[in-house]
Amino acid sequence: MAGPEYHHRMLHLHSTSPDRWLAQVDQNLNDILIDHAHCEQKAASTAMHLMFEYVENEDLRQEMTEIIAEELEHFHMVLALLKQRDIRFYKMKPGTYGRKLMGLCRRQEPHKAVDRLLVAGLIEARSCERFVLLRDHLQDTQLSDFYGSLYESEARHHATYVRLAQSYGDDAEVSSRLEALAEAEAKIIADGCELPRVHS
Amino acid sequence: MAGPEYHHRMLHLHSTSPDRWLAQVDQNLNDILIDHAHCEQKAASTAMHLMFEYVENEDLRQEMTEIIAEELEHFHMVLALLKQRDIRFYKMKPGTYGRKLMGLCRRQEPHKAVDRLLVAGLIEARSCERFVLLRDHLQDTQLSDFYGSLYESEARHHATYVRLAQSYGDDAEVSSRLEALAEAEAKIIADGCELPRVHS
């Protein structure tokens, strides 16, 4: 089993999640599960949005179509898990993570495309890192197994988004933006969010 | 083969498309094909939007998931057809049809849900009617076969949306709104739209 160091390099993350987050998880597990359903939903919406925004990119179209199908499958899996546990799914106020990241994206094309794809990739990366933490931390074997089964697809989506960003900028630009956005992402994670969420 | 009368009853449409539309098709076939790709795109977006808006409805969630997959498959099929014909896909100004129909939806839930589902169903119905017309009208066998292969799924989606509307209103309400919206839809079609589109 690869250790967390390995994951972080592969995922371009600039930090590991603080213990504070696992404490939030322990105290608000149901909220985290409900928010996980929201995350899959947002991931599917984002992929569809990107597909239609950059529809002339055939590679992107194919990848987004696969990601949409996978995220929707995960969405249904989380909802089934909630139902089995008698946890009512409801529309929860989102945490601040996604909004803060979106605010970092440049507004002019093609830079906007680079940034939006990299931000989508970093969200997948952080999800991956946290799903591994949940797998290792949660005592509940069903949940531990569930997160153990999901994190690899998040890592794969991360790699896909980073690769797709390279259609809209040269290697130097994409690398430097990836580092800058990952640095900002680590800062957002360090600041945290009071609401218990997957990315709080 | 069932005649158009049969289709219209099944589809709850209050009119057949005017010859004016087939004249638009003949003079602007490429635009119609490009707009068809946009229609599949909008159909997938609408289904995803409805799924997340009415996420507590398990039946709706399952149906929307299937519709999203089908619409995206059709979207890719239309894009492949465009590519094969060297027609460049680009973001085209939408016709007025969708906006006019959306404007008819009531704003308060659960009536909003009834109306949005019925409007989605009527758009599918009109697409179905027009795909049959294209199948019968177009001399190009590839296109004629293509539309012949697509219209049944539109009819199926129509029936699904009408059935799902019944989760949000009783039979009398859903029937009377379906008739009222279909009447308005026929008027919108009769008024037409100068831009050559699938629903102009």
Coordinates of C-alpha atoms in Angstrom, one line a residue:
Chain A
M1 CA 0.0 0.0 0.0
A2 CA 1.4 3.4 -1.0
G3 CA 1.7 5.8 1.9
P4 CA 0.3 9.3 2.0
E5 CA 3.5 10.9 0.7
Y6 CA 3.1 9.0 -2.5
H7 CA -0.5 10.1 -2.9
H8 CA 0.3 13.7 -2.3
R9 CA 2.9 13.9 -5.0
M10 CA 0.7 12.1 -7.5
L11 CA -2.1 14.4 -6.6
H12 CA -0.1 17.6 -6.6
L13 CA -1.5 18.6 -3.2
H14 CA 0.5 20.9 -1.0
S15 CA -0.8 19.7 2.3
T16 CA -2.2 16.7 4.2
S17 CA -5.6 17.2 5.8
P18 CA -5.4 18.4 9.4
D19 CA -6.6 16.3 12.3
R20 CA -9.2 18.9 12.9
W21 CA -11.0 17.5 9.8
L22 CA -11.2 13.9 11.2
A23 CA -12.5 15.3 14.4
Q24 CA -15.3 17.0 12.4
V25 CA -16.0 13.7 10.7
D26 CA -16.2 11.9 14.0
Q27 CA -18.7 14.4 15.4
N28 CA -20.8 14.8 12.2
L29 CA -20.5 11.7 10.2
N30 CA -24.1 11.9 8.8
D31 CA -23.5 15.4 7.5
I32 CA -20.3 14.3 5.9
L33 CA -22.1 11.5 4.1
I34 CA -24.9 13.8 3.0
D35 CA -22.3 16.3 1.7
H36 CA -20.6 13.5 -0.1
A37 CA -23.8 13.0 -2.2
H38 CA -23.7 16.7 -2.9
C39 CA -20.1 16.4 -4.0
E40 CA -20.8 13.7 -6.5
Q41 CA -23.7 15.8 -7.8
K42 CA -21.5 18.8 -8.2
A43 CA -18.8 16.8 -9.9
A44 CA -21.3 15.5 -12.5
S45 CA -22.6 19.0 -13.1
T46 CA -19.2 20.4 -13.4
A47 CA -18.1 17.8 -15.9
M48 CA -21.3 18.4 -18.0
H49 CA -20.8 22.2 -17.8
L50 CA -17.1 21.8 -18.9
M51 CA -18.1 19.5 -21.7
F52 CA -20.6 21.9 -23.2
E53 CA -18.4 24.9 -22.6
Y54 CA -15.4 23.3 -24.4
V55 CA -17.5 21.2 -26.8
E56 CA -15.0 21.5 -29.7
N57 CA -12.5 19.4 -27.7
E58 CA -13.2 15.8 -28.6
D59 CA -10.8 14.4 -26.1
L60 CA -12.5 16.5 -23.3
R61 CA -15.9 15.5 -24.5
Q62 CA -15.2 11.8 -24.2
E63 CA -13.5 12.1 -20.9
M64 CA -16.3 14.3 -19.5
T65 CA -18.9 11.8 -20.7
E66 CA -17.2 9.0 -18.7
I67 CA -16.7 11.2 -15.7
I68 CA -20.4 12.2 -15.7
A69 CA -21.5 8.6 -15.8
E70 CA -19.1 7.6 -13.0
E71 CA -20.0 10.6 -10.7
L72 CA -23.7 9.8 -11.2
E73 CA -23.1 6.2 -10.3
H74 CA -21.3 7.2 -7.1
F75 CA -24.1 9.7 -6.4
H76 CA -26.6 6.8 -6.5
M77 CA -24.3 4.7 -4.3
V78 CA -24.1 7.3 -1.6
L79 CA -27.8 7.8 -1.7
A80 CA -28.3 4.1 -1.3
L81 CA -26.0 4.1 1.6
L82 CA -27.9 7.0 3.2
K83 CA -31.2 5.2 2.7
Q84 CA -29.9 2.0 4.2
R85 CA -28.8 4.0 7.3
D86 CA -32.1 5.9 7.5
I87 CA -30.3 9.2 7.0
R88 CA -32.5 11.7 5.2
F89 CA -30.9 13.3 2.2
Y90 CA -31.6 17.0 2.0
K91 CA -30.2 20.1 0.3
M92 CA -27.4 21.2 2.7
K93 CA -25.8 24.6 2.7
P94 CA -22.5 24.1 0.8
G95 CA -19.1 24.7 2.5
T96 CA -16.9 27.5 1.4
Y97 CA -14.2 25.4 -0.4
G98 CA -15.6 25.2 -3.9
R99 CA -16.6 28.9 -4.0
K100 CA -13.2 30.0 -2.8
L101 CA -11.4 27.8 -5.4
M102 CA -13.7 29.0 -8.3
G103 CA -12.8 32.6 -7.3
L104 CA -9.2 31.9 -8.1
C105 CA -9.9 31.1 -11.8
R106 CA -8.8 33.7 -14.4
R107 CA -11.6 35.2 -16.4
Q108 CA -10.1 35.3 -19.9
E109 CA -9.9 32.3 -22.2
P110 CA -7.8 30.2 -22.7
H111 CA -6.5 30.9 -19.2
K112 CA -10.0 30.3 -17.8
A113 CA -10.1 26.8 -19.3
V114 CA -6.7 26.0 -17.8
D115 CA -7.8 27.2 -14.3
R116 CA -11.2 25.6 -14.3
L117 CA -9.8 22.3 -15.3
L118 CA -7.0 22.5 -12.8
V119 CA -9.4 23.5 -10.0
A120 CA -11.7 20.6 -10.9
G121 CA -8.6 18.4 -10.8
L122 CA -7.6 19.7 -7.4
I123 CA -11.0 19.1 -5.9
E124 CA -10.7 15.5 -7.1
A125 CA -7.3 15.3 -5.6
R126 CA -8.4 16.5 -2.2
S127 CA -11.4 14.1 -2.3
C128 CA -9.0 11.3 -3.1
E129 CA -6.7 12.2 -0.2
R130 CA -9.7 12.4 2.2
F131 CA -11.3 9.2 1.0
V132 CA -8.0 7.4 1.9
L133 CA -8.1 9.0 5.3
L134 CA -11.7 7.9 5.8
R135 CA -10.8 4.4 4.7
D136 CA -8.0 4.2 7.3
H137 CA -9.9 6.1 10.0
L138 CA -13.4 4.9 10.1
Q139 CA -14.2 2.0 12.4
D140 CA -17.4 1.2 10.5
T141 CA -16.2 -1.5 8.0
Q142 CA -19.0 -0.8 5.4
L143 CA -18.0 2.8 5.2
S144 CA -14.3 2.1 5.4
D145 CA -14.7 -0.4 2.4
F146 CA -16.8 2.1 0.6
Y147 CA -14.2 4.9 0.7
G148 CA -11.5 2.3 -0.1
S149 CA -13.4 1.5 -3.3
L150 CA -13.8 5.1 -4.4
Y151 CA -10.5 6.9 -4.0
E152 CA -8.8 5.5 -7.1
S153 CA -11.4 7.0 -9.4
E154 CA -10.8 10.4 -7.8
A155 CA -7.1 10.0 -8.5
R156 CA -7.8 9.0 -12.1
H157 CA -10.1 12.0 -12.6
H158 CA -7.4 14.3 -11.1
A159 CA -4.9 13.1 -13.7
T160 CA -7.5 13.5 -16.5
Y161 CA -8.3 17.1 -15.6
V162 CA -4.6 18.0 -15.4
R163 CA -4.0 16.4 -18.8
L164 CA -6.9 18.2 -20.3
A165 CA -5.7 21.6 -19.0
Q166 CA -2.7 21.1 -21.3
S167 CA -4.9 21.6 -24.3
Y168 CA -5.3 25.2 -23.2
G169 CA -1.8 26.2 -22.1
D170 CA 1.8 25.2 -22.6
D171 CA 3.6 22.9 -20.1
A172 CA 5.2 25.8 -18.3
E173 CA 1.9 27.7 -17.8
V174 CA 0.0 24.6 -16.7
S175 CA 2.7 23.6 -14.2
S176 CA 3.0 27.0 -12.7
R177 CA -0.8 27.4 -12.4
L178 CA -1.1 24.0 -10.9
E179 CA 1.5 24.8 -8.3
A180 CA -0.1 28.2 -7.5
L181 CA -3.6 26.8 -7.3
A182 CA -2.5 23.9 -5.2
E183 CA -0.8 26.3 -2.8
A184 CA -4.0 28.3 -2.6
E185 CA -6.0 25.1 -2.1
A186 CA -3.8 24.1 0.8
K187 CA -4.3 27.5 2.4
I188 CA -8.1 27.1 2.0
I189 CA -7.9 23.7 3.6
A190 CA -5.7 25.1 6.4
D191 CA -8.2 27.9 7.1
G192 CA -11.0 25.3 7.2
C193 CA -14.7 25.8 7.3
E194 CA -17.0 25.5 10.4
L195 CA -19.6 23.5 8.5
P196 CA -18.7 19.8 8.6
R197 CA -18.2 18.9 4.9
V198 CA -16.1 16.6 2.7
H199 CA -13.8 19.5 2.0
S200 CA -14.1 21.5 5.3
Chain B
M1 CA -46.3 1.8 -39.5
A2 CA -48.5 4.1 -37.4
G3 CA -49.6 7.3 -39.1
P4 CA -49.0 10.7 -37.8
E5 CA -52.5 10.9 -36.1
Y6 CA -51.5 8.1 -33.8
H7 CA -48.2 9.8 -32.9
H8 CA -50.0 13.1 -32.1
R9 CA -52.5 11.5 -29.7
M10 CA -49.8 9.5 -27.9
L11 CA -47.6 12.6 -27.8
H12 CA -50.4 15.0 -26.6
L13 CA -49.4 17.5 -29.3
H14 CA -52.1 19.9 -30.4
S15 CA -50.8 20.4 -33.9
T16 CA -48.7 18.9 -36.7
S17 CA -45.7 20.9 -37.8
P18 CA -46.4 23.3 -40.7
D19 CA -44.8 22.8 -44.1
R20 CA -43.0 26.1 -43.5
W21 CA -40.7 24.1 -41.1
L22 CA -39.7 21.5 -43.8
A23 CA -38.9 24.4 -46.1
Q24 CA -36.6 25.8 -43.4
V25 CA -35.0 22.4 -43.1
D26 CA -34.4 22.1 -46.9
Q27 CA -32.8 25.5 -47.0
N28 CA -30.7 25.2 -43.8
L29 CA -30.0 21.5 -43.3
N30 CA -26.6 22.1 -41.7
D31 CA -28.0 24.6 -39.2
I32 CA -30.7 22.1 -38.2
L33 CA -28.1 19.4 -37.6
I34 CA -26.0 21.7 -35.5
D35 CA -29.0 22.7 -33.5
H36 CA -29.9 19.1 -33.1
A37 CA -26.6 18.6 -31.2
H38 CA -27.5 21.6 -29.0
C39 CA -30.9 20.1 -28.4
E40 CA -29.4 16.8 -27.1
Q41 CA -27.1 18.9 -24.9
K42 CA -29.9 20.9 -23.5
A43 CA -32.0 17.7 -22.9
A44 CA -29.1 16.2 -20.9
S45 CA -28.7 19.4 -18.9
T46 CA -32.4 19.6 -18.2
A47 CA -32.5 16.1 -17.0
M48 CA -29.6 16.6 -14.7
H49 CA -31.0 19.8 -13.4
L50 CA -34.4 18.2 -12.7
M51 CA -32.7 15.3 -11.0
F52 CA -30.8 17.5 -8.6
E53 CA -33.8 19.8 -8.0
Y54 CA -36.1 16.9 -7.2
V55 CA -33.5 14.6 -5.8
E56 CA -35.7 13.1 -3.1
N57 CA -37.8 11.4 -5.8
E58 CA -36.2 8.0 -6.3
D59 CA -38.2 7.2 -9.4
L60 CA -37.3 10.5 -11.0
R61 CA -33.6 10.1 -10.1
Q62 CA -33.4 6.7 -11.9
E63 CA -35.3 7.9 -14.9
M64 CA -33.2 11.1 -15.2
T65 CA -30.0 9.1 -14.9
E66 CA -31.1 7.0 -17.9
I67 CA -32.2 10.0 -19.9
I68 CA -28.9 11.8 -19.3
A69 CA -27.0 8.8 -20.6
E70 CA -29.2 8.5 -23.6
E71 CA -29.1 12.2 -24.5
L72 CA -25.4 12.3 -24.2
E73 CA -25.1 9.2 -26.5
H74 CA -27.3 11.0 -29.0
F75 CA -25.2 14.2 -28.6
H76 CA -22.1 12.2 -29.5
M77 CA -23.9 10.6 -32.5
V78 CA -24.9 13.9 -33.9
L79 CA -21.4 15.3 -33.4
A80 CA -20.0 12.3 -35.2
L81 CA -22.4 12.9 -38.1
L82 CA -21.3 16.5 -38.3
K83 CA -17.7 15.6 -38.3
Q84 CA -18.3 13.0 -41.1
R85 CA -19.9 15.7 -43.2
D86 CA -17.2 18.3 -42.4
I87 CA -19.8 20.6 -40.7
R88 CA -18.2 22.6 -38.0
F89 CA -20.1 22.5 -34.7
Y90 CA -20.3 25.9 -33.0
K91 CA -22.4 27.5 -30.3
M92 CA -25.4 28.7 -32.2
K93 CA -27.9 31.3 -31.0
P94 CA -30.9 29.3 -29.6
G95 CA -34.3 29.7 -31.2
T96 CA -37.2 31.1 -29.1
Y97 CA -39.1 27.9 -28.5
G98 CA -37.5 26.7 -25.2
R99 CA -37.5 30.1 -23.6
K100 CA -41.2 30.7 -24.5
L101 CA -42.1 27.3 -23.0
M102 CA -40.1 27.8 -19.9
G103 CA -41.9 31.2 -19.4
L104 CA -45.2 29.3 -19.1
C105 CA -44.2 27.3 -16.0
R106 CA -45.8 28.3 -12.7
R107 CA -43.3 29.6 -10.1
Q108 CA -44.6 27.9 -6.9
E109 CA -43.9 24.3 -5.9
P110 CA -45.3 21.7 -6.4
H111 CA -46.9 23.3 -9.5
K112 CA -43.5 24.3 -10.8
A113 CA -42.4 20.7 -10.8
V114 CA -45.6 19.6 -12.7
D115 CA -45.1 22.3 -15.3
R116 CA -41.3 21.8 -15.8
L117 CA -41.8 18.1 -16.2
L118 CA -44.6 18.6 -18.7
V119 CA -42.7 21.2 -20.6
A120 CA -39.7 18.8 -20.8
G121 CA -42.2 16.1 -22.0
L122 CA -43.7 18.4 -24.7
I123 CA -40.3 19.3 -26.1
E124 CA -39.5 15.5 -26.4
A125 CA -42.9 15.1 -28.1
R126 CA -42.3 17.8 -30.6
S127 CA -38.8 16.4 -31.3
C128 CA -40.4 13.0 -31.9
E129 CA -43.0 14.4 -34.3
R130 CA -40.3 16.2 -36.2
F131 CA -37.8 13.3 -36.3
V132 CA -40.6 11.3 -38.0
L133 CA -41.1 14.1 -40.5
L134 CA -37.4 14.2 -41.1
R135 CA -37.3 10.4 -41.6
D136 CA -40.0 10.6 -44.2
H137 CA -38.9 13.8 -45.9
L138 CA -35.1 13.7 -46.2
Q139 CA -33.8 12.2 -49.4
D140 CA -30.4 11.6 -47.8
T141 CA -30.7 8.0 -46.6
Q142 CA -28.1 8.2 -43.9
L143 CA -30.0 11.1 -42.3
S144 CA -33.4 9.6 -42.9
D145 CA -32.2 6.4 -41.2
F146 CA -30.7 8.4 -38.4
Y147 CA -33.9 10.2 -37.6
G148 CA -35.8 6.9 -38.0
S149 CA -33.6 5.4 -35.3
L150 CA -34.1 8.3 -32.8
Y151 CA -37.8 9.2 -32.7
E152 CA -38.8 6.3 -30.5
S153 CA -36.6 7.3 -27.6
E154 CA -38.2 10.8 -27.7
A155 CA -41.6 9.3 -27.4
R156 CA -40.5 7.2 -24.5
H157 CA -39.0 10.2 -22.8
H158 CA -42.2 12.1 -23.3
A159 CA -44.2 9.4 -21.6
T160 CA -41.7 9.3 -18.7
Y161 CA -41.9 13.0 -18.1
V162 CA -45.7 13.0 -18.1
R163 CA -45.7 10.1 -15.7
L164 CA -43.2 11.8 -13.4
A165 CA -45.3 15.0 -13.4
Q166 CA -48.0 12.9 -11.6
S167 CA -45.8 12.7 -8.5
Y168 CA -46.4 16.5 -8.1
G169 CA -50.1 16.9 -8.9
D170 CA -53.3 14.8 -9.0
D171 CA -54.6 13.4 -12.3
A172 CA -57.0 16.3 -13.0
E173 CA -54.3 18.9 -12.5
V174 CA -51.7 17.1 -14.6
S175 CA -54.2 16.5 -17.4
S176 CA -55.5 20.0 -17.5
R177 CA -52.0 21.5 -17.4
L178 CA -50.8 19.1 -20.1
E179 CA -53.7 20.3 -22.3
A180 CA -53.1 23.9 -21.6
L181 CA -49.3 23.7 -22.1
A182 CA -49.8 21.6 -25.3
E183 CA -52.2 24.3 -26.6
A184 CA -49.6 27.0 -25.9
E185 CA -46.9 24.8 -27.5
A186 CA -48.9 24.5 -30.7
K187 CA -49.3 28.3 -30.7
I188 CA -45.6 28.8 -30.3
I189 CA -45.0 26.4 -33.2
A190 CA -47.6 28.1 -35.3
D191 CA -45.9 31.5 -34.7
G192 CA -42.6 29.9 -35.7
C193 CA -39.1 31.4 -35.4
E194 CA -37.0 32.9 -38.1
L195 CA -33.9 31.1 -37.1
P196 CA -33.8 27.6 -38.7
R197 CA -33.9 25.3 -35.7
V198 CA -35.2 21.8 -34.7
H199 CA -38.1 23.5 -33.0
S200 CA -38.5 26.6 -35.2

